[in-house]
């Protein structure tokens, strides 16, 4: 088991990465000083694979628990589901020292984390991410929240967990497409911060796709370390440090919105977004075409989409989504652009024709 | 104008206390480095007296603003009203550097503050409390939240404001009964921390009741200083330091709940609660009967209720409410008990017969 520590406004917290950790949940909670009862928040498909192990480990340590099922998919991140959980916490007399335990992907962690933050103005929170995306990204850093009909993650809290449990074993139950899509975020960490991680991806892409247990432990630990370092320095996303995590995301969010969150998984949109960001960096003379090529080839080797071809997206719809997002999110349209492997810069005020050209070369329709 | 500084997890923030400050809101916001537009959150009765001055001061500094009216009374602290405000923030494209400006009493500050905390995971927040209760208590310290049908303040956030504006002028528009009730919380600060404040109350109760401008400025500033010091040391109510602010409140909450939040104003319940807590301290040999008597006499001089007579409350209903609150709020039944003027201790495990006796002597019916 590897342990990565994160500094946060609520004190530092550990991320435990290893195989079979869900079956040790009870021990990990107790060892982390958590007392009281636990509300396990999960979704049916996840529960089928993992709930029994968690419950058994709680029983063994004498931890009382309740189970709360969220509705399935992204629609669980709603006002309605948030208050359903809050009322359940009241019903079972949860108190400040009791714990909300998120068992599932990013959706579960985001909703359960926000409920933990808001209930009695904050109770203990454990994030046990069962997807690769949760383990390398969303379970670390304290971003929690729900969607409004007007947009995603518009309401929430920065609420660091008390601990994070990343059981590599749970990754074996993920559908292929979802697993691959999440690899895009892992590749991202290599490009923005750690060239060696990118190198490992290039050398071992086959074993990674085959979900080699040792490699995945290495991979998740490496990503957790990078994200932990970034969010420890800029928890509330104020200093810009945390912004580098958005590499590829200015494009990706626009693709997702223009496609109304259908067709592309988030990680797939990020893969195409990173290709676009690298292309933009090349056009601006920041990155060598060879490096951009290297990134694109790796993504292809991981069976990730690298162009918009086939998605019937119009360039102007993507631009429109980008502008709306910009307006909603705060003034400037910012791009995280690679300058070499492991190093990125943040640029604003990119000429619109350049952005248009990049989306067009990526297969956007005129 | 007096300035009191509070340390918080979001950086330190100023409390401005003075006469006519609402008419200087624009200057105060600008001077505090707040940029962008402002959502003024208020209720109709407050707006009638104070909105014009605020709007004029914003116009003079070129600050764009929107006005959002909450429904009236305590029912504004609801899920429905929270999301109505959140949707308004989306509608007018509020961004992270924009500001929510609460203009009103504790209800407005609590709801608006929680919306500011949750919208985009936190935007700027100014708390301009127009009631004495807000100015001496609820606008300081970052407690925000809403009620659920199961209980008050069950959902919320610790979210320190960017600045607090306490305009003494706004106190002249308060109904007599409300003004007097809020004095109970001010008396509380004297008893728990600053004997001189209690002395001032004893000497100047007439002028205070006549709302002498200078005395009220002194009073609000003194209370703000005490609360600021306490919450600076224990923002999240973890260390127990903040608990001393609950002097009189274990009883008061039980009275309010047993009366279903009718009949007694919060401050009035606190006045009777402090009499009970002092009586309990006397029975436990912690406080001299003379000191308890002094406190009771001052409250009477301020025309505050000091007994339950006339409210038709049964001792066992009060005890039941106390036990339910205890269960909901976390384990132990805790009492803040005075040992001498300016000094309190926290005690658990008080024998139930003693508590029963105190409520009975305070006029609870058997």
Tab-separated table of C-alpha atoms in Angstrom, chain A residues 116-323:
chain	number	residue	atom	x	y	z
A	116	UNK	CA	-20.760	15.989	4.048
A	117	UNK	CA	-19.594	19.604	3.720
A	118	UNK	CA	-23.067	21.097	4.173
A	119	UNK	CA	-24.630	18.785	6.772
A	120	UNK	CA	-24.237	20.450	10.194
A	121	UNK	CA	-21.738	22.694	8.344
A	122	UNK	CA	-19.360	19.794	7.854
A	123	UNK	CA	-18.969	16.210	9.060
A	124	UNK	CA	-16.252	13.633	8.378
A	125	UNK	CA	-15.852	12.475	4.795
A	126	UNK	CA	-14.093	9.501	3.214
A	127	UNK	CA	-13.756	9.285	-0.543
A	128	UNK	CA	-13.362	5.730	-1.824
A	129	UNK	CA	-13.184	6.215	-5.580
A	130	UNK	CA	-13.802	3.034	-7.547
A	131	UNK	CA	-13.078	4.424	-11.013
A	132	UNK	CA	-9.736	5.352	-12.505
A	133	UNK	CA	-10.975	8.911	-13.059
A	134	UNK	CA	-11.906	9.262	-9.379
A	135	UNK	CA	-8.608	7.772	-8.246
A	136	UNK	CA	-6.341	9.943	-10.386
A	137	UNK	CA	-8.430	13.090	-10.249
A	138	UNK	CA	-11.776	13.818	-8.639
A	139	UNK	CA	-11.279	12.146	-5.243
A	140	UNK	CA	-8.245	14.346	-4.533
A	141	UNK	CA	-8.367	18.047	-3.813
A	142	UNK	CA	-11.701	18.638	-2.151
A	143	UNK	CA	-13.806	19.825	-5.056
A	144	UNK	CA	-17.370	18.724	-4.395
A	145	UNK	CA	-20.635	19.820	-5.913
A	146	UNK	CA	-23.798	19.331	-7.853
A	147	UNK	CA	-25.127	20.432	-11.234
A	148	UNK	CA	-27.863	22.957	-11.921
A	149	UNK	CA	-29.950	22.717	-15.071
A	150	UNK	CA	-27.879	25.652	-16.373
A	151	UNK	CA	-24.553	23.883	-16.051
A	152	UNK	CA	-22.282	21.439	-14.289
A	153	UNK	CA	-20.721	21.913	-10.867
A	154	UNK	CA	-22.245	25.356	-10.400
A	155	UNK	CA	-22.953	24.697	-6.721
A	156	UNK	CA	-20.611	23.051	-4.235
A	157	UNK	CA	-17.834	23.422	-1.725
A	158	UNK	CA	-14.100	23.040	-1.401
A	159	UNK	CA	-14.224	20.336	1.237
A	160	UNK	CA	-11.127	18.184	1.677
A	161	UNK	CA	-11.870	14.591	2.727
A	162	UNK	CA	-10.523	13.037	5.919
A	163	UNK	CA	-9.036	10.261	3.854
A	164	UNK	CA	-9.046	8.837	0.355
A	165	UNK	CA	-9.087	5.101	-0.380
A	166	UNK	CA	-8.034	4.084	-3.881
A	167	UNK	CA	-8.450	0.347	-4.320
A	168	UNK	CA	-6.690	-0.709	-7.504
A	169	UNK	CA	-8.717	-3.915	-7.437
A	170	UNK	CA	-11.885	-1.974	-8.215
A	171	UNK	CA	-10.412	-0.889	-11.544
A	172	UNK	CA	-10.737	-4.435	-12.901
A	173	UNK	CA	-14.532	-4.109	-12.965
A	174	UNK	CA	-14.581	-0.969	-15.142
A	175	UNK	CA	-15.910	-1.150	-18.725
A	176	UNK	CA	-13.079	-0.905	-21.283
A	177	UNK	CA	-14.171	2.375	-22.795
A	178	UNK	CA	-14.459	4.107	-19.425
A	179	UNK	CA	-11.083	2.770	-18.298
A	180	UNK	CA	-9.366	4.018	-21.448
A	181	UNK	CA	-11.057	7.430	-21.274
A	182	UNK	CA	-9.709	7.929	-17.762
A	183	UNK	CA	-6.193	7.204	-18.975
A	184	UNK	CA	-6.369	10.552	-20.786
A	185	UNK	CA	-6.302	12.382	-17.443
A	186	UNK	CA	-3.351	10.274	-16.333
A	187	UNK	CA	-1.464	11.101	-19.546
A	188	UNK	CA	-2.264	14.756	-18.808
A	189	UNK	CA	-0.263	14.639	-15.554
A	190	UNK	CA	2.749	13.411	-17.487
A	191	UNK	CA	2.522	16.270	-19.948
A	192	UNK	CA	1.961	19.036	-17.401
A	193	UNK	CA	4.415	17.908	-14.740
A	194	UNK	CA	6.270	14.599	-14.896
A	195	UNK	CA	7.923	13.543	-18.184
A	196	UNK	CA	8.865	10.162	-16.648
A	197	UNK	CA	5.169	9.341	-16.298
A	198	UNK	CA	4.672	10.063	-19.975
A	199	UNK	CA	7.693	7.876	-20.797
A	200	UNK	CA	6.235	5.024	-18.769
A	201	UNK	CA	3.001	5.354	-20.713
A	202	UNK	CA	4.895	5.137	-23.988
A	203	UNK	CA	6.869	2.079	-22.906
A	204	UNK	CA	4.114	0.152	-21.164
A	205	UNK	CA	0.910	1.135	-22.920
A	206	UNK	CA	0.126	-2.523	-23.629
A	207	UNK	CA	0.424	-3.628	-20.010
A	208	UNK	CA	-1.495	-0.590	-18.839
A	209	UNK	CA	-4.361	-1.379	-21.188
A	210	UNK	CA	-4.234	-4.966	-19.893
A	211	UNK	CA	-4.669	-3.438	-16.414
A	212	UNK	CA	-1.522	-4.898	-14.950
A	213	UNK	CA	-2.015	-4.552	-11.209
A	214	UNK	CA	1.511	-3.397	-10.388
A	215	UNK	CA	1.592	-0.829	-13.164
A	216	UNK	CA	-1.798	0.564	-12.199
A	217	UNK	CA	-0.682	0.953	-8.583
A	218	UNK	CA	2.378	2.825	-9.830
A	219	UNK	CA	0.265	4.930	-12.167
A	220	UNK	CA	-2.434	5.895	-9.653
A	221	UNK	CA	0.186	6.669	-7.008
A	222	UNK	CA	2.156	8.860	-9.421
A	223	UNK	CA	-0.974	10.778	-10.476
A	224	UNK	CA	-2.130	11.166	-6.866
A	225	UNK	CA	1.296	12.585	-5.973
A	226	UNK	CA	1.129	15.169	-8.736
A	227	UNK	CA	-2.409	16.246	-7.993
A	228	UNK	CA	-1.686	16.286	-4.254
A	229	UNK	CA	1.252	18.606	-4.789
A	230	UNK	CA	-0.750	20.996	-6.955
A	231	UNK	CA	-3.830	21.199	-4.725
A	232	UNK	CA	-1.749	21.450	-1.543
A	233	UNK	CA	-0.413	24.726	-2.886
A	234	UNK	CA	-3.661	26.108	-4.260
A	235	UNK	CA	-6.617	24.450	-2.596
A	236	UNK	CA	-9.211	27.039	-3.527
A	237	UNK	CA	-7.957	27.556	-7.100
A	238	UNK	CA	-6.909	31.115	-6.361
A	239	UNK	CA	-3.250	31.285	-7.288
A	240	UNK	CA	-3.489	29.818	-10.756
A	241	UNK	CA	-1.306	26.885	-9.735
A	242	UNK	CA	-4.308	24.590	-9.789
A	243	UNK	CA	-5.234	25.844	-13.230
A	244	UNK	CA	-2.571	23.745	-14.948
A	245	UNK	CA	-4.757	20.732	-14.157
A	246	UNK	CA	-7.086	22.108	-16.811
A	247	UNK	CA	-4.742	21.202	-19.651
A	248	UNK	CA	-6.947	20.190	-22.576
A	249	UNK	CA	-10.071	21.124	-20.648
A	250	UNK	CA	-10.924	24.492	-22.245
A	251	UNK	CA	-11.453	22.595	-25.490
A	252	UNK	CA	-12.868	19.481	-23.811
A	253	UNK	CA	-15.597	21.352	-21.917
A	254	UNK	CA	-16.646	23.076	-25.129
A	255	UNK	CA	-16.826	19.735	-26.998
A	256	UNK	CA	-18.862	18.175	-24.203
A	257	UNK	CA	-21.262	21.096	-24.009
A	258	UNK	CA	-21.681	21.347	-27.770
A	259	UNK	CA	-22.491	17.617	-27.766
A	260	UNK	CA	-24.765	18.069	-24.711
A	261	UNK	CA	-22.681	15.620	-22.733
A	262	UNK	CA	-23.612	12.795	-25.064
A	263	UNK	CA	-21.378	10.872	-27.472
A	264	UNK	CA	-18.044	11.640	-25.746
A	265	UNK	CA	-16.932	10.545	-22.285
A	266	UNK	CA	-15.141	13.279	-20.341
A	267	UNK	CA	-11.744	11.628	-20.711
A	268	UNK	CA	-12.268	11.210	-24.454
A	269	UNK	CA	-13.090	14.906	-24.771
A	270	UNK	CA	-9.935	15.658	-22.783
A	271	UNK	CA	-7.862	13.514	-25.173
A	272	UNK	CA	-9.085	15.500	-28.179
A	273	UNK	CA	-8.766	18.703	-26.147
A	274	UNK	CA	-5.119	17.969	-25.386
A	275	UNK	CA	-4.443	17.340	-29.076
A	276	UNK	CA	-6.011	20.742	-29.822
A	277	UNK	CA	-4.105	22.516	-27.044
A	278	UNK	CA	-0.827	21.031	-28.276
A	279	UNK	CA	-1.685	22.066	-31.841
A	280	UNK	CA	-2.423	25.599	-30.600
A	281	UNK	CA	0.929	25.629	-28.793
A	282	UNK	CA	2.637	24.594	-32.036
A	283	UNK	CA	0.897	27.379	-33.972
A	284	UNK	CA	2.029	29.888	-31.332
A	285	UNK	CA	5.610	28.650	-31.611
A	286	UNK	CA	5.612	27.375	-28.029
A	287	UNK	CA	5.935	23.648	-28.723
A	288	UNK	CA	7.819	21.646	-31.311
A	289	UNK	CA	5.594	19.765	-33.799
A	290	UNK	CA	7.457	16.585	-32.879
A	291	UNK	CA	6.384	16.780	-29.226
A	292	UNK	CA	2.787	17.383	-30.288
A	293	UNK	CA	3.079	14.359	-32.531
A	294	UNK	CA	4.416	12.238	-29.673
A	295	UNK	CA	1.455	13.100	-27.496
A	296	UNK	CA	-1.010	12.339	-30.276
A	297	UNK	CA	0.605	8.980	-30.993
A	298	UNK	CA	0.461	7.908	-27.369
A	299	UNK	CA	-3.226	8.795	-27.145
A	300	UNK	CA	-3.877	6.769	-30.291
A	301	UNK	CA	-1.967	3.847	-28.859
A	302	UNK	CA	-4.286	4.008	-25.843
A	303	UNK	CA	-7.252	3.790	-28.252
A	304	UNK	CA	-8.375	7.297	-27.364
A	305	UNK	CA	-10.012	9.598	-29.924
A	306	UNK	CA	-7.701	12.333	-31.199
A	307	UNK	CA	-10.033	14.143	-33.574
A	308	UNK	CA	-13.617	15.338	-33.842
A	309	UNK	CA	-14.207	13.456	-37.095
A	310	UNK	CA	-17.400	11.472	-36.964
A	311	UNK	CA	-18.946	13.536	-34.173
A	312	UNK	CA	-20.648	16.043	-36.501
A	313	UNK	CA	-19.527	19.041	-34.511
A	314	UNK	CA	-19.466	22.456	-36.112
A	315	UNK	CA	-16.534	24.752	-35.371
A	316	UNK	CA	-18.854	27.634	-34.545
A	317	UNK	CA	-20.852	25.568	-32.055
A	318	UNK	CA	-17.651	24.667	-30.231
A	319	UNK	CA	-16.555	28.316	-30.194
A	320	UNK	CA	-19.970	29.388	-28.969
A	321	UNK	CA	-19.815	26.881	-26.095
A	322	UNK	CA	-16.309	28.104	-25.256
A	323	UNK	CA	-17.454	31.721	-25.085
